[in-house]
Short mmCIF file of C-alpha atoms in Angstrom, two decimals:
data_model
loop_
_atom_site.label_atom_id
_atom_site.label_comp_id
_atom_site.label_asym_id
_atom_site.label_seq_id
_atom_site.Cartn_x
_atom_site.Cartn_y
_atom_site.Cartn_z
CA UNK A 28 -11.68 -2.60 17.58
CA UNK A 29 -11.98 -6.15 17.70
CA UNK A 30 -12.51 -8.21 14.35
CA UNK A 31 -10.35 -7.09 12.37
CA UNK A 32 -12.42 -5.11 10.37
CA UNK A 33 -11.23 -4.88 7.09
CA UNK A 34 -13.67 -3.40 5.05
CA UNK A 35 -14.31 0.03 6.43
CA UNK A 36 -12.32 3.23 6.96
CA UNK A 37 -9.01 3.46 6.17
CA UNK A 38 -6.93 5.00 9.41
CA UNK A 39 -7.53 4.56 12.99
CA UNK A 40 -8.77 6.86 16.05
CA UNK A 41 -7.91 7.41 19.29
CA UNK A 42 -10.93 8.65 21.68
CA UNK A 43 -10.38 11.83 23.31
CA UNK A 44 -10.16 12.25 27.44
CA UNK A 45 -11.52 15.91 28.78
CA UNK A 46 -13.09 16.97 25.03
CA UNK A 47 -16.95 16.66 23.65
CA UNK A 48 -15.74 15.70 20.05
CA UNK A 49 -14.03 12.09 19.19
CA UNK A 50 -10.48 13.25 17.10
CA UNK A 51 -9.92 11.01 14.14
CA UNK A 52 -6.76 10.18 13.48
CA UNK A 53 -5.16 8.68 10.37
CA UNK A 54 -2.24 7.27 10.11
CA UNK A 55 0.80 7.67 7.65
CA UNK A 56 3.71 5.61 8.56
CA UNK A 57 6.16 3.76 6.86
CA UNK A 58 5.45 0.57 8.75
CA UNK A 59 1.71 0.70 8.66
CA UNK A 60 -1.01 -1.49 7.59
CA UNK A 61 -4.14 -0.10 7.71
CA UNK A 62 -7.04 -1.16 9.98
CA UNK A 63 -10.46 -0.06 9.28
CA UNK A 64 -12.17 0.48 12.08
CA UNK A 65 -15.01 3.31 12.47
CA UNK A 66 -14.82 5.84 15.22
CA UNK A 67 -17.13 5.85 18.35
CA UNK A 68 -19.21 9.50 18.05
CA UNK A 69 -20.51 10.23 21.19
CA UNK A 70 -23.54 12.46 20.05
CA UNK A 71 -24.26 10.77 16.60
CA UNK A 72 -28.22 11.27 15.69
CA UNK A 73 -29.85 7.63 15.55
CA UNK A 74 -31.54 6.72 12.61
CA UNK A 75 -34.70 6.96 13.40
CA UNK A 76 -34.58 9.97 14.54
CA UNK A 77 -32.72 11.46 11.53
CA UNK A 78 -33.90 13.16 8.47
CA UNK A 79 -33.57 10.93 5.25
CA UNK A 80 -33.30 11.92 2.26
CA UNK A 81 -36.08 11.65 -0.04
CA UNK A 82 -39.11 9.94 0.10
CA UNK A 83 -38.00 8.05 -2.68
CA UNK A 84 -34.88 6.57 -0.77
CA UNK A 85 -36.80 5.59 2.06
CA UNK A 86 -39.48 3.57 -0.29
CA UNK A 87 -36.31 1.95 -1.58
CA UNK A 88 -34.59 1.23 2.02
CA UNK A 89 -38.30 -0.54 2.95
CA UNK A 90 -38.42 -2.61 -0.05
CA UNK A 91 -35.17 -3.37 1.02
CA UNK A 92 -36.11 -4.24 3.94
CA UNK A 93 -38.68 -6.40 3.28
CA UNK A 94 -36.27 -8.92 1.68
CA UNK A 95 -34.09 -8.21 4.35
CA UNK A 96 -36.57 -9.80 6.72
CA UNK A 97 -37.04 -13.05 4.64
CA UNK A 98 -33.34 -13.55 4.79
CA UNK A 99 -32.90 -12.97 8.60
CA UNK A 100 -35.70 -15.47 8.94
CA UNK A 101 -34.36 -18.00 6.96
CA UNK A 102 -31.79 -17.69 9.05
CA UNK A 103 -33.31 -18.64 12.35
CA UNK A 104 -34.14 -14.51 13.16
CA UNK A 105 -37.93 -14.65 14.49
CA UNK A 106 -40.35 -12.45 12.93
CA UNK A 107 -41.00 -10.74 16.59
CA UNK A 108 -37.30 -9.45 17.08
CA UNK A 109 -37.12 -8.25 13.59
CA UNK A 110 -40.14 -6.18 14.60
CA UNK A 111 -38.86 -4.95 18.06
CA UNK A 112 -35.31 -4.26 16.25
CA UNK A 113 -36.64 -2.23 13.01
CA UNK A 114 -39.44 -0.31 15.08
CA UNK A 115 -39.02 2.91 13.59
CA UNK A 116 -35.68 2.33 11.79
CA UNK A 117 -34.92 4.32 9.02
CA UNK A 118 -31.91 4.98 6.64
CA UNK A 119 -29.66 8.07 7.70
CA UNK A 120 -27.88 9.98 4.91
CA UNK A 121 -25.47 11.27 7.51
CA UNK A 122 -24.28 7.57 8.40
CA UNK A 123 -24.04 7.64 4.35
CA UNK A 124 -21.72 10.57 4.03
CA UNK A 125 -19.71 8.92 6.68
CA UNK A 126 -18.83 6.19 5.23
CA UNK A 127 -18.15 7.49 1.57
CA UNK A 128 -15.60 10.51 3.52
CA UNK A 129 -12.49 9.23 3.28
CA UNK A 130 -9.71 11.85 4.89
CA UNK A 131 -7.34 13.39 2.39
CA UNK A 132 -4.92 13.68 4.98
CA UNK A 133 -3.33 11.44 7.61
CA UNK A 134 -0.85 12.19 10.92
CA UNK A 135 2.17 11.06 11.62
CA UNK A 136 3.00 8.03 14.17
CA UNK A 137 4.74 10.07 16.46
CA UNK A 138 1.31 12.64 16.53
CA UNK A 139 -0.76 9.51 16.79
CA UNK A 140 0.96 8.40 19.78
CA UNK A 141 1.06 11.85 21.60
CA UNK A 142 -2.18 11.58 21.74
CA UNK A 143 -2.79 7.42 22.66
CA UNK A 144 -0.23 7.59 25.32
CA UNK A 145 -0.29 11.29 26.72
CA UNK A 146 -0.31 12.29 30.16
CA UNK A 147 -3.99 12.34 30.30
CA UNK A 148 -4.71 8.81 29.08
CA UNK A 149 -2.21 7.50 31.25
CA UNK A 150 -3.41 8.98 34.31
CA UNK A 151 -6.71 7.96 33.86
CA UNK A 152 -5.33 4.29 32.87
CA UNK A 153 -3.73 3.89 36.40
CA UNK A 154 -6.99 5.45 37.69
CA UNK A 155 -8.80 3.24 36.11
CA UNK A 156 -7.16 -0.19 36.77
CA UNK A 157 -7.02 0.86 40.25
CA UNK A 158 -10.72 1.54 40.21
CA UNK A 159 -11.63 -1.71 39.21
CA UNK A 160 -7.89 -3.86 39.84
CA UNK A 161 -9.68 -6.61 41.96
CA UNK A 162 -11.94 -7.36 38.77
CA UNK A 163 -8.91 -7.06 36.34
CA UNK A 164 -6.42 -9.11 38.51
CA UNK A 165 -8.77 -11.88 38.01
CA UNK A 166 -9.57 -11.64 34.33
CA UNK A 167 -6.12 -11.75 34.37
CA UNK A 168 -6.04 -14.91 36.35
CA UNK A 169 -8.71 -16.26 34.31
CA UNK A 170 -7.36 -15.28 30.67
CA UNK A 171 -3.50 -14.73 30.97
CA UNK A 172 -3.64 -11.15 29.53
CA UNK A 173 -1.79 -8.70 31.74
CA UNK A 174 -4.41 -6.29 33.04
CA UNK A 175 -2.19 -3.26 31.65
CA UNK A 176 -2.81 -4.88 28.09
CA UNK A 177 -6.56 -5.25 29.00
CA UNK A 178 -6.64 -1.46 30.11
CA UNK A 179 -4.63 0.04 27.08
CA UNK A 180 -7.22 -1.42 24.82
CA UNK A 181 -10.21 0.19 26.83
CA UNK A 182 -8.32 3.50 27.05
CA UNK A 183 -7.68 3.29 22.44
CA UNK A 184 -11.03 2.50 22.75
CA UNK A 185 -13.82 4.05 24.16
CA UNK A 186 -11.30 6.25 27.06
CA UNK A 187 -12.05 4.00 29.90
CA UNK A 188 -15.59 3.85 28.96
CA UNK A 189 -16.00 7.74 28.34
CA UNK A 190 -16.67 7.20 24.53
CA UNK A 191 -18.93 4.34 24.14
CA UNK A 192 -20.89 5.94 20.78
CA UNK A 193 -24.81 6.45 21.03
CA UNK A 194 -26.03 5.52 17.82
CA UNK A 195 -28.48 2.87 17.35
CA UNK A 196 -26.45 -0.19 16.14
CA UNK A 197 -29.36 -1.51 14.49
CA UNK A 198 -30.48 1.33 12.62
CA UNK A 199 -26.48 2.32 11.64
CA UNK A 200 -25.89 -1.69 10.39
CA UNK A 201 -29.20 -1.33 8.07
CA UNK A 202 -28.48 1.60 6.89
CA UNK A 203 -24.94 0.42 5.69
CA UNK A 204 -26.54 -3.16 4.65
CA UNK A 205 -29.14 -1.26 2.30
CA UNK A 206 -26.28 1.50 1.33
CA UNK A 207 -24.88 -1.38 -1.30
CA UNK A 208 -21.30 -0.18 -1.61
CA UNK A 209 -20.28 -3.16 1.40
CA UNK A 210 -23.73 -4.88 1.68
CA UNK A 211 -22.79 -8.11 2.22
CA UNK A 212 -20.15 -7.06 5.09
CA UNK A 213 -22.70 -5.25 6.88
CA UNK A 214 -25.74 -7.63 6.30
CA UNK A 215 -23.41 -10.23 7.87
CA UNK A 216 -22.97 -7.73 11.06
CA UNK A 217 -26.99 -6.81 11.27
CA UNK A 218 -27.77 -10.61 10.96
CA UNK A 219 -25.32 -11.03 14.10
CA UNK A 220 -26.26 -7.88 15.98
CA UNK A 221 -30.31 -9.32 15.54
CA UNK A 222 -28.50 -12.83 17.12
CA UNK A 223 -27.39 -10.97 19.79
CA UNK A 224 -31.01 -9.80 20.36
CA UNK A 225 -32.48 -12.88 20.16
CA UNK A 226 -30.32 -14.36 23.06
CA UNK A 227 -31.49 -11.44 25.18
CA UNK A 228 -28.17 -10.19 25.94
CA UNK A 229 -29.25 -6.50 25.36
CA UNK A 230 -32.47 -4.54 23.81
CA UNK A 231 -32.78 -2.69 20.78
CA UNK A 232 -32.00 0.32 21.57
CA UNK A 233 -29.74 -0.20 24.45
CA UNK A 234 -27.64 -1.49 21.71
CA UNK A 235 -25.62 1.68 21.04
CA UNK A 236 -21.97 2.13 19.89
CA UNK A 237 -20.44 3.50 16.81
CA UNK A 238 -21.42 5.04 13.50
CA UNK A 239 -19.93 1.58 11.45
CA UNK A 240 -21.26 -0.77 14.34
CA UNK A 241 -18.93 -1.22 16.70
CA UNK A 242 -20.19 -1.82 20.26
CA UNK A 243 -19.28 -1.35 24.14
CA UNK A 244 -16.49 -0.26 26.11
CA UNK A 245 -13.68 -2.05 23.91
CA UNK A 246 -15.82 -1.58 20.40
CA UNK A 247 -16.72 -5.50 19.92
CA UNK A 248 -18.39 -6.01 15.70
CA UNK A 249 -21.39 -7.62 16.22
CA UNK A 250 -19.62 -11.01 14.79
CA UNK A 251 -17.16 -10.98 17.22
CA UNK A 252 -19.38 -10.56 20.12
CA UNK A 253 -21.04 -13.86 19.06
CA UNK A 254 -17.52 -15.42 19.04
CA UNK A 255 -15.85 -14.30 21.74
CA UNK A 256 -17.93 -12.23 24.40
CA UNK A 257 -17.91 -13.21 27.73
CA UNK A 258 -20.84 -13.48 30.47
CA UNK A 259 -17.70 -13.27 33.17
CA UNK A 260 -20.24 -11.50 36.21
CA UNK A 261 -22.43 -14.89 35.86
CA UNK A 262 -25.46 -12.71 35.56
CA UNK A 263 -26.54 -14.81 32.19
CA UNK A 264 -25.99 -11.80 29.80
CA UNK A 265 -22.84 -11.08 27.79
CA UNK A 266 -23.58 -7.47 28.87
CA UNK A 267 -20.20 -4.72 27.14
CA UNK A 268 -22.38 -2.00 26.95
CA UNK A 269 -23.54 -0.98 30.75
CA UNK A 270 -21.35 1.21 32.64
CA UNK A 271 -19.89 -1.78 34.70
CA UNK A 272 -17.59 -2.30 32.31
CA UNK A 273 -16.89 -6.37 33.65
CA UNK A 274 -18.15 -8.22 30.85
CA UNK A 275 -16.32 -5.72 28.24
CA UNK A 276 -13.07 -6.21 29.74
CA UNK A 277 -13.28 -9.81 30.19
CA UNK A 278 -14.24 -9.99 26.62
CA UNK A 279 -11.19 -8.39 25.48
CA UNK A 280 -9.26 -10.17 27.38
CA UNK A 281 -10.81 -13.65 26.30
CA UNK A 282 -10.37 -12.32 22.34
CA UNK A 283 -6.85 -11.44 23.07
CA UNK A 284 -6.23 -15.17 24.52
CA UNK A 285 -8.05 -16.98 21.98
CA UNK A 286 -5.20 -15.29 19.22
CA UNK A 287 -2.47 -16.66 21.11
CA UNK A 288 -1.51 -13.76 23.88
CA UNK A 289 1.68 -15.02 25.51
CA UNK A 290 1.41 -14.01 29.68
CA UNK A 291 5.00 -12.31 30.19
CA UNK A 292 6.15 -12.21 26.44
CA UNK A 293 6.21 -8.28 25.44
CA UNK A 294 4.52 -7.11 22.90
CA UNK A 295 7.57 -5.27 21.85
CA UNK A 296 11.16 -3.71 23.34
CA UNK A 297 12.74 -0.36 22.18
CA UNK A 298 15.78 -0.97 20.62
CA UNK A 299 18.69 0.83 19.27
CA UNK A 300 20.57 0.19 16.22
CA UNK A 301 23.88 0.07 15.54
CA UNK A 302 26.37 2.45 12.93
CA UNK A 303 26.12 0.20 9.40
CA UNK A 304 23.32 -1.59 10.56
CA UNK A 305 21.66 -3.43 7.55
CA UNK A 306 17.77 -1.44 7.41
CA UNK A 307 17.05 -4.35 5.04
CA UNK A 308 17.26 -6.81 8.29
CA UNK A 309 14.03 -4.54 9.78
CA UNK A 310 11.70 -6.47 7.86
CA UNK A 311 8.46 -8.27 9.95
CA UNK A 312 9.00 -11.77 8.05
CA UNK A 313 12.71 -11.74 9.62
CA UNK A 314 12.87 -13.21 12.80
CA UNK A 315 16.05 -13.84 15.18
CA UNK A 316 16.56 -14.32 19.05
CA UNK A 317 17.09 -11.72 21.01
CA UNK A 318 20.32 -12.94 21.70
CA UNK A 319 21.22 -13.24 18.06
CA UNK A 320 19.82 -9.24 17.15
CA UNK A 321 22.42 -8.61 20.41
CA UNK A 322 25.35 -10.27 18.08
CA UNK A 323 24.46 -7.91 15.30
CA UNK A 324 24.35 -4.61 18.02
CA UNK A 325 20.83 -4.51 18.43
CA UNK A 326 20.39 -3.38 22.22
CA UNK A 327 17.55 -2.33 24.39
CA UNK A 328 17.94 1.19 26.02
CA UNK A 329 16.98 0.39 28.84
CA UNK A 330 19.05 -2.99 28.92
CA UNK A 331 19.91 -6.47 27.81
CA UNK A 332 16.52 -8.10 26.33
CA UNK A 333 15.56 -11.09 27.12
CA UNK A 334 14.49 -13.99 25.13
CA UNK A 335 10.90 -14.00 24.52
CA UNK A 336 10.79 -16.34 21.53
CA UNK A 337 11.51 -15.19 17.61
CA UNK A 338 11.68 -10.82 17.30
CA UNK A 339 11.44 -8.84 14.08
CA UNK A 340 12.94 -4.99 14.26
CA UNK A 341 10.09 -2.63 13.53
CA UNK A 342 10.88 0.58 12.35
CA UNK A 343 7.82 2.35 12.00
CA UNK A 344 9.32 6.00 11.16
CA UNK A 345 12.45 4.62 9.75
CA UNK A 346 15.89 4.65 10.13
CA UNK A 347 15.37 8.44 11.81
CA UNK A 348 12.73 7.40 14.21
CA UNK A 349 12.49 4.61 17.32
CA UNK A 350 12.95 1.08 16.65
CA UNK A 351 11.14 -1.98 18.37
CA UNK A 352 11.97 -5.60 18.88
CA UNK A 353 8.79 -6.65 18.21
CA UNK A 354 7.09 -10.58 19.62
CA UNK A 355 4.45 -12.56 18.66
CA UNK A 356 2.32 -10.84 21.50
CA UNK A 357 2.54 -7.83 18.27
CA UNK A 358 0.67 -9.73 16.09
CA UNK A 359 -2.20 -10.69 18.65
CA UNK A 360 -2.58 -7.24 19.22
CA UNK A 361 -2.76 -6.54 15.44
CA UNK A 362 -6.10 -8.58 15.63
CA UNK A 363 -7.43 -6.08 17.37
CA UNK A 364 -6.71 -3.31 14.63
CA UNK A 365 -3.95 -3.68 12.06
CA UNK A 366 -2.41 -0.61 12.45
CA UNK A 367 1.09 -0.55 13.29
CA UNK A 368 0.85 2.58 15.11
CA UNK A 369 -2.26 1.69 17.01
CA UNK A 370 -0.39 -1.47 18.30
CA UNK A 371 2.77 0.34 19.27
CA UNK A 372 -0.21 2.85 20.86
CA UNK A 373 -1.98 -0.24 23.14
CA UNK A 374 1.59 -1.68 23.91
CA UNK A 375 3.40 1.47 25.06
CA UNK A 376 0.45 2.80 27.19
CA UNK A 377 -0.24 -0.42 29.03
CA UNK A 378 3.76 -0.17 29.70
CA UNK A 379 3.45 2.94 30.85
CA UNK A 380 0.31 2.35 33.18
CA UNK A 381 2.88 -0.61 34.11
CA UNK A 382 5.46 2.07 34.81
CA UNK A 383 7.97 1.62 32.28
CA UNK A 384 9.61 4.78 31.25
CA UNK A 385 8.58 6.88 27.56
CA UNK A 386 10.12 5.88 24.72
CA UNK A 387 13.16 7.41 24.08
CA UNK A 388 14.20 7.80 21.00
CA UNK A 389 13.53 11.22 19.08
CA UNK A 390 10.74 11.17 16.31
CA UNK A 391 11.62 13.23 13.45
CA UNK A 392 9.41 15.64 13.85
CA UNK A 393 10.17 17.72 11.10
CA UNK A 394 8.67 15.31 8.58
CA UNK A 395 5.28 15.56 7.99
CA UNK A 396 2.48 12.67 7.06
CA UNK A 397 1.71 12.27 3.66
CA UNK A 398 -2.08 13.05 2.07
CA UNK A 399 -3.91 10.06 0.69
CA UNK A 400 -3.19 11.47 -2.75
CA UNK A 401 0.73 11.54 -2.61
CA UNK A 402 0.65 7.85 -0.73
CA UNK A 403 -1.35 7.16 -4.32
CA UNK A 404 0.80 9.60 -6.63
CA UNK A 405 4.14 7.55 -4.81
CA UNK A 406 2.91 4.50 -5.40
CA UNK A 407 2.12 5.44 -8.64
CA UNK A 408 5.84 6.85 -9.22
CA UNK A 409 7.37 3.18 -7.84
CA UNK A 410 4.87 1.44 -9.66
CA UNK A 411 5.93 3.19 -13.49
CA UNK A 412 10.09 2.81 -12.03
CA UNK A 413 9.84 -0.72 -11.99
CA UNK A 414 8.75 -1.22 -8.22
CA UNK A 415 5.85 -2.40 -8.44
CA UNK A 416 3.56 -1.39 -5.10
CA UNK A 417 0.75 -4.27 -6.63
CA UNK A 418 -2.26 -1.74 -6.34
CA UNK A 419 -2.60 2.09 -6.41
CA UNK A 420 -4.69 2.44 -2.97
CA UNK A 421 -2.64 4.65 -0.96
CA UNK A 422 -2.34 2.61 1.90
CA UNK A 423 1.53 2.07 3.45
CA UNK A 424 1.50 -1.59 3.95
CA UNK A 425 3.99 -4.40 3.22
CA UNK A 426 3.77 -4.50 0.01
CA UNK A 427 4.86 -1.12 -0.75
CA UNK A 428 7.61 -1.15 2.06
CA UNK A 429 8.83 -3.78 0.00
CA UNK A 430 8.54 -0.71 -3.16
CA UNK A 431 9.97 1.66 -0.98
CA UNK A 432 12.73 -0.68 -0.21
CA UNK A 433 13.71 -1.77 -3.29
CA UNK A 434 14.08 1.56 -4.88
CA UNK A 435 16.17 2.92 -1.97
CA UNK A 436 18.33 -0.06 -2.28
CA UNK A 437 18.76 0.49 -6.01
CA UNK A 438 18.95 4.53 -5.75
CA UNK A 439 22.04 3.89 -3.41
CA UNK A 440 19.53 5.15 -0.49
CA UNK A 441 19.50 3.97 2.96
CA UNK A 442 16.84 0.85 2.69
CA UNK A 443 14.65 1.83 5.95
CA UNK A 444 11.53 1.69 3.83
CA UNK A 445 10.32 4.98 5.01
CA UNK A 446 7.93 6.49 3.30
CA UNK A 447 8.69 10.15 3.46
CA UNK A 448 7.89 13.16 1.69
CA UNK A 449 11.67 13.20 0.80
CA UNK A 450 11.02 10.04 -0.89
CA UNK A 451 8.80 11.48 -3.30
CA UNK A 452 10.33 14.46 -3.67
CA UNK A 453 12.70 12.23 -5.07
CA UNK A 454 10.40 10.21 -7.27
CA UNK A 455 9.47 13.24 -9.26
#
């Protein structure tokens, strides 16, 4: 989703082709940072139309309101779009209870991408850049982001437009604003979304998307539609959320640029590894040529890479998993959503749409992901060993890599920084 949302679920989701519910998926993987992004619902009840849940609360959400509305003015919002925007708004417990349900358990990269990159999504991919290729090619043109990239995105996103999300942005962002727990996060989104109103891009309640606020066919935040969303059909509205999906995908493509996307620099190569390779060399801040991985036996399997500017190895299920030569075209992607897997998701699909082969390399499937509360009881384990993971929040991210790492190198383990249930097995 783009803007980097950083304040809101933990995990990431992949939207569902040929099914009435949106799956969400969260991630476990040794490699992972986690993105918060909120998942597009496709039949989520709008606020106003939902039962709250007192009369009490909703006294409270309009006095809340009320200073609400002498902020937005003060900042430039007039009084008649505050009144078109909260006509009948009202705060839903459901979006609550949404927000506050954090998953106890998480899936596995290798589960994550059978799902971003199956059969289905692909087909429809190539359906759908053929569908609209003349519009793509010259995003492309305009942008420098290959239209495969621009397409993968769409497909993680909202499945080619299939999964846009229905509820009412406004009511979802007050309801989150007023909530308290991330006020000043979501205030700063409903402030943006009213902006958005006020140019006349869309209308109230044509402004639909997801539970948490995310919007159109490639889930813009209402801040990063002001910064980055395109008008690219010249019809004078930055329009992502019709079914001519134009405007979306030149959006994305315009975000994706304005990070630094490289035209023709991958966002990644499988690799292979060779016997006695170093695991402590697989770390993101450690960058060679591809020539220089080649002196130390790091190949691609499906031949010689080429030089596309500094690489890091990725190993996002460890040393028993695939490994990537990842590029700086990685970390543009990672704007998007930080999630390792979810970037490895949008890379290999718009490969594959490309018509690059599957990844090769065997997951190990046997291992399963671990629940939120070992990630926490592991860190804890590291933490109280002398490895300290700097926070008990059972998220995977560099930081307790680095744990993991350290206490496999000093256990005499190999230093992949894998964090398996084996790992903790051992830690007890």
């Amino acid at each position: 989703m783009a803007g980097s949302v950083q304040a809101e679920t933990q995990g990431d989701s992949v939207r569902p082709e040929g099914r009435p519910q949106v799956e969400e998926i969260r991630l476990a993987t040794a490699s992972l940072t986690y993105s918060l992004r909120p998942t597009a619902r496709p039949k989520t009840i709008s606020v106003k139309e939902s039962p709250v849940q007192n009369d009490a609360s909703d006294q409270d959400f309009q006095t809340w309101l009320g200073g609400f509305r002498t902020r937005a003015i003060a900042q430039g919002i007039s009084p008649g779009v505050l009144n078109a925007a909260f006509d009948g708004v009202r705060p839903d417990a459901d979006i609550i209870r949404r927000d506050r349900n954090q998953s106890e358990f998480s899936k596995t990269i290798w589960e994550y991408l059978d799902s971003a990159v199956s059969d289905t999504r692909l087909r429809n991919g190539k359906s759908a850049l053929n569908q609209h290729r003349a519009t793509l090619v010259a995003i492309e043109a305009q942008y420098g982001v290959e239209k495969e990239v621009v397409v993968a995105v769409w497909g993680l996103e909202s499945a080619y437009g299939s999964y846009r999300g229905s509820t009412d942005i406004i009511s979802a962002l007050a309801t989150l604003a007023h909530d308290g727990r991330r006020s000043a996060f979501f205030e700063e989104q409903l402030i943006a979304a009213l902006k958005i109103l006020q140019s006349g891009d869309t209308s109230p309640r044509n402004m639909t998307g997801s539970w948490a606020g995310a919007m159109g066919h490639t889930q813009f935040m209402p801040t990063s539609y002001l910064d980055y969303a395109v008008d690219f059909t010249g019809d004078g509205k930055r329009d992502i959320w019709s079914d001519d999906p134009t405007d979306a995908l030149a959006s994305t493509a315009a975000y994706l640029a304005h990070f630094g996307w490289t035209k023709g620099q991958p966002w990644g190569v499988e690799v292979t590894v060779p016997e006695g390779f170093d695991f402590r060399l697989a770390d993101r801040k450690i960058k060679k040529s591809a020539s220089e991985w080649a002196g130390l036996g790091v190949t691609g399997v499906n031949g010689a890479v080429s030089d596309h500017g500094p690489a890091a190895v990725l190993l996002p299920a460890g040393g028993k998993g695939a490994a990537f030569m990842i590029f700086d075209n990685f970390a543009v992607i990672e704007r998007y959503n930080t999630a390792d897997a979810y970037v490895i998701g949008v890379g290999h699909l718009s490969d594959r749409i490309a018509g690059a082969p599957a990844i090769k390399a065997n997951w190990p499937r046997s291992d399963r992901a671990l629940t939120l509360s070992e990630r926490k009881e592991m860190q804890q384990r590291l933490t109280a060993k002398g490895f300290d993971t700097q926070g008990i929040d059972g998220r995977i991210g560099p930081l307790t890599i680095d744990a993991v790492r350290a206490y496999q190198v000093a256990s005499g383990l190999t230093p992949d920084g894998y964090a398996s249930m084996n790992l903790l097995s051992g830690l007890r």
